[in-house]
PDB file of C-alpha atoms in Angstrom:
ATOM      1  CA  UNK U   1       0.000   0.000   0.000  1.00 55.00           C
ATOM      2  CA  UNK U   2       1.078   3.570  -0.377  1.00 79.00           C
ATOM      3  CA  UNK U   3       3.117   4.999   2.389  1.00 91.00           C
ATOM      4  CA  UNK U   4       2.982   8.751   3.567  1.00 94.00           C
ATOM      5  CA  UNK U   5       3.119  11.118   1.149  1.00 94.00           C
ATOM      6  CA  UNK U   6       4.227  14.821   1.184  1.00 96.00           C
ATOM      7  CA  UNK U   7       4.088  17.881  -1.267  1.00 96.00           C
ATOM      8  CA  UNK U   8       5.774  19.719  -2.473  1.00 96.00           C
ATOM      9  CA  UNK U   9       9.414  17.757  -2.167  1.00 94.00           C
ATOM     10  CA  UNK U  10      11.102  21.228  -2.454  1.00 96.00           C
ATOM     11  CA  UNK U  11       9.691  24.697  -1.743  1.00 97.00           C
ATOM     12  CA  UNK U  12      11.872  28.401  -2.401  1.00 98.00           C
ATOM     13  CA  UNK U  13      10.052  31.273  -0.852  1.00 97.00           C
ATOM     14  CA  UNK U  14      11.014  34.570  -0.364  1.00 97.00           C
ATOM     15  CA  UNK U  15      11.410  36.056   3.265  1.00 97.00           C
ATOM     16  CA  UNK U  16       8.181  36.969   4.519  1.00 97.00           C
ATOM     17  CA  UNK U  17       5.999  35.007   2.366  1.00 98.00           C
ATOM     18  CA  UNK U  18       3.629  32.406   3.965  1.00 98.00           C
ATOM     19  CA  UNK U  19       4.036  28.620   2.983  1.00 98.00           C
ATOM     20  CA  UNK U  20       1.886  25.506   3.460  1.00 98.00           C
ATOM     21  CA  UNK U  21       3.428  22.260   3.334  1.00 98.00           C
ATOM     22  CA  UNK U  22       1.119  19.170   3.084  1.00 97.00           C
ATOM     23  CA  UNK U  23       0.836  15.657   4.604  1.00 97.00           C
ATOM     24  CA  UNK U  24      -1.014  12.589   3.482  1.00 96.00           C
ATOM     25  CA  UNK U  25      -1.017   9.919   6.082  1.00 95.00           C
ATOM     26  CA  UNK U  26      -1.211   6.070   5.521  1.00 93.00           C
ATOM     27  CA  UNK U  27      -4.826   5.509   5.213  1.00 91.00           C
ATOM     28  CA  UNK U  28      -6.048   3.934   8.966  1.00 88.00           C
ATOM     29  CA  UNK U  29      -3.492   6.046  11.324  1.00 90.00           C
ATOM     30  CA  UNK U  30      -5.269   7.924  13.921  1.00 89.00           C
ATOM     31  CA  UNK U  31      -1.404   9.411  14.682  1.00 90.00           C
ATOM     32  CA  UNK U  32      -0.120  11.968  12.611  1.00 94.00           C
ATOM     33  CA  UNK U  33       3.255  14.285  13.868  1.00 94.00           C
ATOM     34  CA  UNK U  34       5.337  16.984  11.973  1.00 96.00           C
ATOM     35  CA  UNK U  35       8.891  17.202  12.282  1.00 96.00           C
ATOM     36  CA  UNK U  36      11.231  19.631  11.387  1.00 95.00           C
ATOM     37  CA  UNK U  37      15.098  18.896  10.167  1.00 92.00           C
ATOM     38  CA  UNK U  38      17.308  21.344   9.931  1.00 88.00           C
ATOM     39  CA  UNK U  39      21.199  21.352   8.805  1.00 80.00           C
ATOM     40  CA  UNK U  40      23.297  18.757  10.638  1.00 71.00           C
ATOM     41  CA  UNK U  41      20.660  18.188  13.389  1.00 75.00           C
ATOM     42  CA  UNK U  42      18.394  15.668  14.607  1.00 78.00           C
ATOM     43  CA  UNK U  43      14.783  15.389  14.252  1.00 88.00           C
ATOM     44  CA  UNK U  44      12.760  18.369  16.017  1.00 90.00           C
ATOM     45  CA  UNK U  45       9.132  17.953  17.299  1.00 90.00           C
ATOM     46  CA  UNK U  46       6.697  20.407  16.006  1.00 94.00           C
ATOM     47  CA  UNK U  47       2.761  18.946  16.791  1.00 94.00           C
ATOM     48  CA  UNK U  48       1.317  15.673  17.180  1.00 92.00           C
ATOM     49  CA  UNK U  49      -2.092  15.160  16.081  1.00 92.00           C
ATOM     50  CA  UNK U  50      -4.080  11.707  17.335  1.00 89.00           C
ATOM     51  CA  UNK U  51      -7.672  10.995  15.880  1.00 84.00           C
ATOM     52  CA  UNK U  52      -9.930  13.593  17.363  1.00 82.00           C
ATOM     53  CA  UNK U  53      -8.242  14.802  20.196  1.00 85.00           C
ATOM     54  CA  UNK U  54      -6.919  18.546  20.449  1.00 87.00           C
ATOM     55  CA  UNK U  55      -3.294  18.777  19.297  1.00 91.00           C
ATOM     56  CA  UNK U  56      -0.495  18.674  21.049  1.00 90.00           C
ATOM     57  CA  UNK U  57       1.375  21.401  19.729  1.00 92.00           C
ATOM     58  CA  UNK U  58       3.923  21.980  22.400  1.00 89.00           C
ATOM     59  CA  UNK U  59       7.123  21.863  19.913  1.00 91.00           C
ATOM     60  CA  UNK U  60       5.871  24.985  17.332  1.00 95.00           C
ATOM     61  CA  UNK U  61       8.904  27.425  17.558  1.00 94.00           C
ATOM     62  CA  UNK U  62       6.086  30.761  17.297  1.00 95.00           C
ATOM     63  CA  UNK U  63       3.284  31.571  16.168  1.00 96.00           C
ATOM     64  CA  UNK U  64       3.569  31.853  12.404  1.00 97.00           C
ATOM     65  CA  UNK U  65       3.693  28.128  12.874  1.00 97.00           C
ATOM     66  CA  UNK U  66       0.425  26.398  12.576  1.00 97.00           C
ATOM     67  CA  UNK U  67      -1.367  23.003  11.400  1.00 96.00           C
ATOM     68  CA  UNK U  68      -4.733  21.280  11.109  1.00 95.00           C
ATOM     69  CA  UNK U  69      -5.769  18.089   9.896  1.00 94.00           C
ATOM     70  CA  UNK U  70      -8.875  17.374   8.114  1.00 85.00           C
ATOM     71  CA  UNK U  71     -11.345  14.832   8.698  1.00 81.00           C
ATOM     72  CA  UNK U  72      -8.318  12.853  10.752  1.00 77.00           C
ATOM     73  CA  UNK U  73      -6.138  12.568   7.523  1.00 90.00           C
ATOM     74  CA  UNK U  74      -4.471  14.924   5.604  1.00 95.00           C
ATOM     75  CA  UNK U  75      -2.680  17.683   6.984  1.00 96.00           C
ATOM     76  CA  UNK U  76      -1.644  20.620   6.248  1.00 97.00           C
ATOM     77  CA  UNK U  77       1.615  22.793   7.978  1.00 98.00           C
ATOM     78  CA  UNK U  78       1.503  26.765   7.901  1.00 98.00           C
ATOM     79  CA  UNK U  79       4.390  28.955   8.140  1.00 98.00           C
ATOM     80  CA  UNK U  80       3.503  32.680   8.239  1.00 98.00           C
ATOM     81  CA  UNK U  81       5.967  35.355   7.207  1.00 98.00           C
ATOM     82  CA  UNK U  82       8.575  32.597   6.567  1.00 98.00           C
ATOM     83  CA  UNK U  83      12.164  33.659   7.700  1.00 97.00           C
ATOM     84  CA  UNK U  84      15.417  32.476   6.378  1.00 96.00           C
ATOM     85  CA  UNK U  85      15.198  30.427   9.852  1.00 94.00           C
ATOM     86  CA  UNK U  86      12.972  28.148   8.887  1.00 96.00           C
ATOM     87  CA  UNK U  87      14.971  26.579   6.061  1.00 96.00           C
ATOM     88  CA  UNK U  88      15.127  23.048   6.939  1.00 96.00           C
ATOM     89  CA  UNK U  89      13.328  19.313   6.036  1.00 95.00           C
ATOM     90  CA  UNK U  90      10.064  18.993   7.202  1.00 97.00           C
ATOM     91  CA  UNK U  91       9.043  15.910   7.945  1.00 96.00           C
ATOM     92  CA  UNK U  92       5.841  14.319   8.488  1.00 96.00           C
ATOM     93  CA  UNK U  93       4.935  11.012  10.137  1.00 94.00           C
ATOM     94  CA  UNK U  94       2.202   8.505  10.893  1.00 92.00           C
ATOM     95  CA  UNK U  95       1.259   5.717  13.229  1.00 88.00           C
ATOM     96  CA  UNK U  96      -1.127   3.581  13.948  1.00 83.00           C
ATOM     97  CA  UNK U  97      -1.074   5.796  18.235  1.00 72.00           C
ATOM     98  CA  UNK U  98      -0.217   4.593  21.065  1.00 66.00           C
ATOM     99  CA  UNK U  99      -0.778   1.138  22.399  1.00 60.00           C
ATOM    100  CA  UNK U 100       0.094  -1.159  25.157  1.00 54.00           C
ATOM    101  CA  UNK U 101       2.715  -2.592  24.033  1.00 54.00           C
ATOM    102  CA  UNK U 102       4.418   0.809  23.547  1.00 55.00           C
ATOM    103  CA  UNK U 103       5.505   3.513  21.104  1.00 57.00           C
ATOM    104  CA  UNK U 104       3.653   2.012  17.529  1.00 71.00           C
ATOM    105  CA  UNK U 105       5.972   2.439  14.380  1.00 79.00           C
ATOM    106  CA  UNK U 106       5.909   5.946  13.149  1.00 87.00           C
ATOM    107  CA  UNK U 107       6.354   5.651   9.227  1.00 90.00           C
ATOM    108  CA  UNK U 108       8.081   8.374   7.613  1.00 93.00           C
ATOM    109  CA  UNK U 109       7.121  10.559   4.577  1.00 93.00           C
ATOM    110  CA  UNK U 110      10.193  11.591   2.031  1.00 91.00           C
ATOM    111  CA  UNK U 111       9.665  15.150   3.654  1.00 94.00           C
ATOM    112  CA  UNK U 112       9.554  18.732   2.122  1.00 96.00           C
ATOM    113  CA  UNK U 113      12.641  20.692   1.188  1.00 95.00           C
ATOM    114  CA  UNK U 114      11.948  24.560   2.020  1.00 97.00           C
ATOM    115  CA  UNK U 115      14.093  27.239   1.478  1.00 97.00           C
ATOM    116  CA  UNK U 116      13.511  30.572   2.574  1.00 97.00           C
ATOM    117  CA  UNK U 117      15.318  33.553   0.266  1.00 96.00           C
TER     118      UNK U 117
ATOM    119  CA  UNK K   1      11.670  15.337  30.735  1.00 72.00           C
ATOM    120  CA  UNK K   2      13.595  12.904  28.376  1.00 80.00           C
ATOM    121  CA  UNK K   3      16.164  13.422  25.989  1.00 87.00           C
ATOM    122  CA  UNK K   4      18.671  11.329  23.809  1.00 92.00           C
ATOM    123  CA  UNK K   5      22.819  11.964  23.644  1.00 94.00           C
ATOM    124  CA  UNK K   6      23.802   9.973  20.683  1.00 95.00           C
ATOM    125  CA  UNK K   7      27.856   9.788  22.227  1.00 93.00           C
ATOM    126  CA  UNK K   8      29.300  10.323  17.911  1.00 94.00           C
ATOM    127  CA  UNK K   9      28.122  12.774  15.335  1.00 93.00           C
ATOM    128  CA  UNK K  10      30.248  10.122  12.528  1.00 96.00           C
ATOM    129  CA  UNK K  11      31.385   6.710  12.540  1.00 98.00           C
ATOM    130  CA  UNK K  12      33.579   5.204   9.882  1.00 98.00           C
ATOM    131  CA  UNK K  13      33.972   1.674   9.735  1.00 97.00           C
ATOM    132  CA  UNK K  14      35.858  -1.046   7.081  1.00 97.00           C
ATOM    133  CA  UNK K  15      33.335  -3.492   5.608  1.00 97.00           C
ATOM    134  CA  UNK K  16      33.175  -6.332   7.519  1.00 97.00           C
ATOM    135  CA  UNK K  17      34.096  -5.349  10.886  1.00 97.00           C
ATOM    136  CA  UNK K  18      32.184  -4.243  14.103  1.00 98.00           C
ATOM    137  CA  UNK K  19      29.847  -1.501  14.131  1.00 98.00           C
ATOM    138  CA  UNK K  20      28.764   0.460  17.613  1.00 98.00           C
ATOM    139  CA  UNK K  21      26.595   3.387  17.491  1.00 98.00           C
ATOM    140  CA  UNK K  22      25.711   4.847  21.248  1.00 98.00           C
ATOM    141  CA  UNK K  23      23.328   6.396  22.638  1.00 97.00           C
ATOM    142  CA  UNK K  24      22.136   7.511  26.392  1.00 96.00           C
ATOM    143  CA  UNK K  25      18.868   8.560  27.102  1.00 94.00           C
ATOM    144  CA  UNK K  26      17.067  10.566  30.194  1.00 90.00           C
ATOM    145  CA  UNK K  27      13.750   9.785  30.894  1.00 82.00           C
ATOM    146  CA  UNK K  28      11.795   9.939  34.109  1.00 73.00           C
ATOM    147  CA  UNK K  29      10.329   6.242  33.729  1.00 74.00           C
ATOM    148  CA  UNK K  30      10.720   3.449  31.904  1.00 75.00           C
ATOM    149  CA  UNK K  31      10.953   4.502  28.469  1.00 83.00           C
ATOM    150  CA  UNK K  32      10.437   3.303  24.845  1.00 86.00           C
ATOM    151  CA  UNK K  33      13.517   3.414  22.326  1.00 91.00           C
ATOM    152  CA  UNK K  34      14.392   3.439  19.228  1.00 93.00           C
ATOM    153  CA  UNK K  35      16.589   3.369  16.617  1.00 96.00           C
ATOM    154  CA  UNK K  36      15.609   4.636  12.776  1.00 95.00           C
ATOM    155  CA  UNK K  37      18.133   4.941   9.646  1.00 95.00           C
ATOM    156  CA  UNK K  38      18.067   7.248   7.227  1.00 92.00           C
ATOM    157  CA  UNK K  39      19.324   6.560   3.573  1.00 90.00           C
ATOM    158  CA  UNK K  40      20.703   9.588   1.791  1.00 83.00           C
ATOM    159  CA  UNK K  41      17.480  11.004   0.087  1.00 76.00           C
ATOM    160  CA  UNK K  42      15.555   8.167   1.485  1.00 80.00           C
ATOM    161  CA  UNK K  43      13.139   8.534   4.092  1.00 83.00           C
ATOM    162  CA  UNK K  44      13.592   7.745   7.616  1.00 90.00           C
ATOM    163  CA  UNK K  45      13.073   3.376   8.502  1.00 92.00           C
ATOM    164  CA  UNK K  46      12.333   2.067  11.420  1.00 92.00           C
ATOM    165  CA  UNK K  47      15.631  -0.502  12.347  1.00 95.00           C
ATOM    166  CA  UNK K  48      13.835  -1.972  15.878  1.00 94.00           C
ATOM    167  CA  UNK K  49      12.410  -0.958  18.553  1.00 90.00           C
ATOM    168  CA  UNK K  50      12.529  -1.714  22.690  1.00 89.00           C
ATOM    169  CA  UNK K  51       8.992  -1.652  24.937  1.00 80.00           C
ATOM    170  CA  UNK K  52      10.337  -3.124  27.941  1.00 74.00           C
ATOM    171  CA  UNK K  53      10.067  -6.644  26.817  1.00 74.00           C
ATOM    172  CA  UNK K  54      13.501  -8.412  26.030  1.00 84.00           C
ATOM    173  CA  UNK K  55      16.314  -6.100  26.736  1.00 89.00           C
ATOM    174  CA  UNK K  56      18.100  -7.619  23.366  1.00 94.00           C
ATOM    175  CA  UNK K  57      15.831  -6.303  20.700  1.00 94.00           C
ATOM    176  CA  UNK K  58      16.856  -7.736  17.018  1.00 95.00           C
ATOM    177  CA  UNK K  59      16.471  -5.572  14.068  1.00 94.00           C
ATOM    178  CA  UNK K  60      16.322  -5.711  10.286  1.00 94.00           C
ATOM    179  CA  UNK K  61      19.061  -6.161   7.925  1.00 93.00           C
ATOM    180  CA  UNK K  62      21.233  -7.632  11.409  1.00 96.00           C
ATOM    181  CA  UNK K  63      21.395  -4.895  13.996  1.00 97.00           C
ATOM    182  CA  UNK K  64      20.294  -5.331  17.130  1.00 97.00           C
ATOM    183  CA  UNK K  65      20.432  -2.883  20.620  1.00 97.00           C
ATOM    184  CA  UNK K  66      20.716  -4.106  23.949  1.00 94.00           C
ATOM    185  CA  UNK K  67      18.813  -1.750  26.863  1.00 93.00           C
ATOM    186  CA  UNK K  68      20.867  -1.360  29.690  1.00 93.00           C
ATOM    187  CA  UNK K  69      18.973   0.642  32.415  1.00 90.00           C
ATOM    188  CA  UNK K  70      21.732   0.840  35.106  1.00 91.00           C
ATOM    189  CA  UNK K  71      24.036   2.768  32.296  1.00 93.00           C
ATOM    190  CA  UNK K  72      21.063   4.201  30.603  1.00 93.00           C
ATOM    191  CA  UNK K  73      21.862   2.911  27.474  1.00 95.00           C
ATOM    192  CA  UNK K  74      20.677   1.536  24.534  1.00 96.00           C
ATOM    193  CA  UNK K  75      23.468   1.312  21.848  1.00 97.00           C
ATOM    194  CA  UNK K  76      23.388  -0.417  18.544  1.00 98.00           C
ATOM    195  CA  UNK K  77      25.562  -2.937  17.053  1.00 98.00           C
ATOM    196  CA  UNK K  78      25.554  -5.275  13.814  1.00 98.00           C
ATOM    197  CA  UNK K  79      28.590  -7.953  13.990  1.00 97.00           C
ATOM    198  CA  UNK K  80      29.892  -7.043  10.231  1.00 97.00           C
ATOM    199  CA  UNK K  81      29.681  -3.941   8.293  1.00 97.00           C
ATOM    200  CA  UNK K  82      27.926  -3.744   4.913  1.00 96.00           C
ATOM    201  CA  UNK K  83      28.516  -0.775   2.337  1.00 96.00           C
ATOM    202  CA  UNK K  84      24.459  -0.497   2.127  1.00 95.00           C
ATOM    203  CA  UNK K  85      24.503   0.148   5.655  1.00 97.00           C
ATOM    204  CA  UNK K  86      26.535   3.763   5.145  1.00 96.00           C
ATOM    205  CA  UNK K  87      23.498   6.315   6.456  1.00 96.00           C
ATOM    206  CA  UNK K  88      22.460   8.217   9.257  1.00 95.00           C
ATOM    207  CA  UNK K  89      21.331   6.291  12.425  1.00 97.00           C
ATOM    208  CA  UNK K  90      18.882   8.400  15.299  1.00 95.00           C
ATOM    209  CA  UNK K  91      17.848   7.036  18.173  1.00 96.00           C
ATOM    210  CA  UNK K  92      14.630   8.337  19.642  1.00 92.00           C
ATOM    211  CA  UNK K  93      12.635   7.754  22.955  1.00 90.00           C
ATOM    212  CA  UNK K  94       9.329   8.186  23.469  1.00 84.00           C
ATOM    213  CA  UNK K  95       7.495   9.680  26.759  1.00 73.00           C
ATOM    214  CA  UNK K  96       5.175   7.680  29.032  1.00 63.00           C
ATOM    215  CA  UNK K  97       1.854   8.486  26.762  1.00 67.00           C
ATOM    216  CA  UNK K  98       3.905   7.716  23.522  1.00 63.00           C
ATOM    217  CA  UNK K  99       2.501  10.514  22.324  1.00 70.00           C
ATOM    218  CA  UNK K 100       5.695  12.448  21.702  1.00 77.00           C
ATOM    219  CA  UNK K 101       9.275  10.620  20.455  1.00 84.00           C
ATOM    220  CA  UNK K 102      12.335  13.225  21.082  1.00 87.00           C
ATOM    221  CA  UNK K 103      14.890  12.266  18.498  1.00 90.00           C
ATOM    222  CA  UNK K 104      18.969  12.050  18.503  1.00 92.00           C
ATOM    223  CA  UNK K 105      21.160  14.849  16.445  1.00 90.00           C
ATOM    224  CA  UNK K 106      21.970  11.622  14.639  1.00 93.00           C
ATOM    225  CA  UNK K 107      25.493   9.437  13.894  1.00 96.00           C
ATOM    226  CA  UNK K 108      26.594   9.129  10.274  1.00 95.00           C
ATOM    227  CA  UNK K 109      28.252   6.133   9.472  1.00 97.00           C
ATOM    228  CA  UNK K 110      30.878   5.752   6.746  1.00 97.00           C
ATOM    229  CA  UNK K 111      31.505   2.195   5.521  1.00 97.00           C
ATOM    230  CA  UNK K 112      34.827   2.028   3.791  1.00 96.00           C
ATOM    231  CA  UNK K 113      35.417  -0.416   1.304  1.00 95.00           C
TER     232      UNK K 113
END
């Protein structure tokens, strides 16, 4: 079946410009989490979303930051009056949630290139 | 709060021999781990995982970890190098809800031929 998909793969903006990265989950995960990669560093948490429950979105560096998710699958990222910060990988990741047994598999998309001019 | 220290930013190994990738965690309770690789311009692949079960967890393609809460570690190790196996390794715990996973700045490893 078709993993996690993300669009656009790469993304030049100018400074100041907003930008909205999207997310298609593998169909059936109620867990959906954004990610951001920058240069040389690990992953960084951004928001977790899981089925109908408010999001945790205790990892968004400010407030131009944003994201929703529709009908518990797709999702789409916001970044408002984009600064040359925010150049990095973002990454975006589903699971099946959390279960008894522990941490489920998170399943990686290929991520979104964005570069801010 | 928990966190991850992988010990080496790079590792560089000859094809064939050992490979050791560390990493120390911090976590209030007993925590999940993990270990994902990430091919250049592939996307990131779950290698194995640890949920308190056996404290040698096996992985694909011959890796395995080992959980060792007195040292709060959980390193990873594959008896004999392979070229395809040149990427970048993160390991990653995950809080008590497993809601959240806080990742590793990562460990590149170079397999020399």
């Amino acid at each position: 079946g078709a993993g996690v998909s993300q669009s656009p793969s790469n993304k030049v903006t100018e400074k100041g410009k907003d930008v909205e990265l999207r997310c298609d989950p593998i169909s059936g995960h109620t867990a959906l989490y954004w990610y951001r990669q920058s240069l040389g560093q690990g992953l960084e948490f951004l928001i977790y979303f899981q089925g109908n429950s408010a999001p945790d979105k205790s990892g968004l560096p400010s407030d131009r930051f944003s994201a929703e998710r529709t009908g518990g699958s797709v999702s789409t990222l916001t970044i408002q009056r984009t600064q040359q910060e925010d150049s990095a990988v973002y990454l975006c990741a589903s699971s099946l949630g959390p279960s008894l047994a522990g941490g489920s598999e998170q399943f990686f998309g290929p991520g979104t290139r964005l570069t801010v001019l | 709060a928990q966190s991850v220290t992988q010990l080496d930013s790079h590792v560089s190994v000859s094809e064939g021999t050992p490979v050791l990738l560390r990493c120390n965690y911090s976590s209030s309770y007993s925590p999940s781990l993990f270990w994902y690789v990430q091919h250049p311009n592939k996307g990131l692949q779950l290698l194995l995982k640890y949920t308190s079960a056996a404290t040698l967890v096996k992985g694909i393609n011959g890796f395995e970890a080992e959980f060792k809460k007195s040292e709060t570690s959980f390193h990873l190790t594959k008896p004999s190098a392979h070229m395809s196996d040149a990427a970048e390794y993160f390991c990653v715990v995950s809080d008590r809800s497993f809601n959240k996973f806080y990742f590793g700045s990562g460990t590149k490893l170079n397999v020399k031929p």
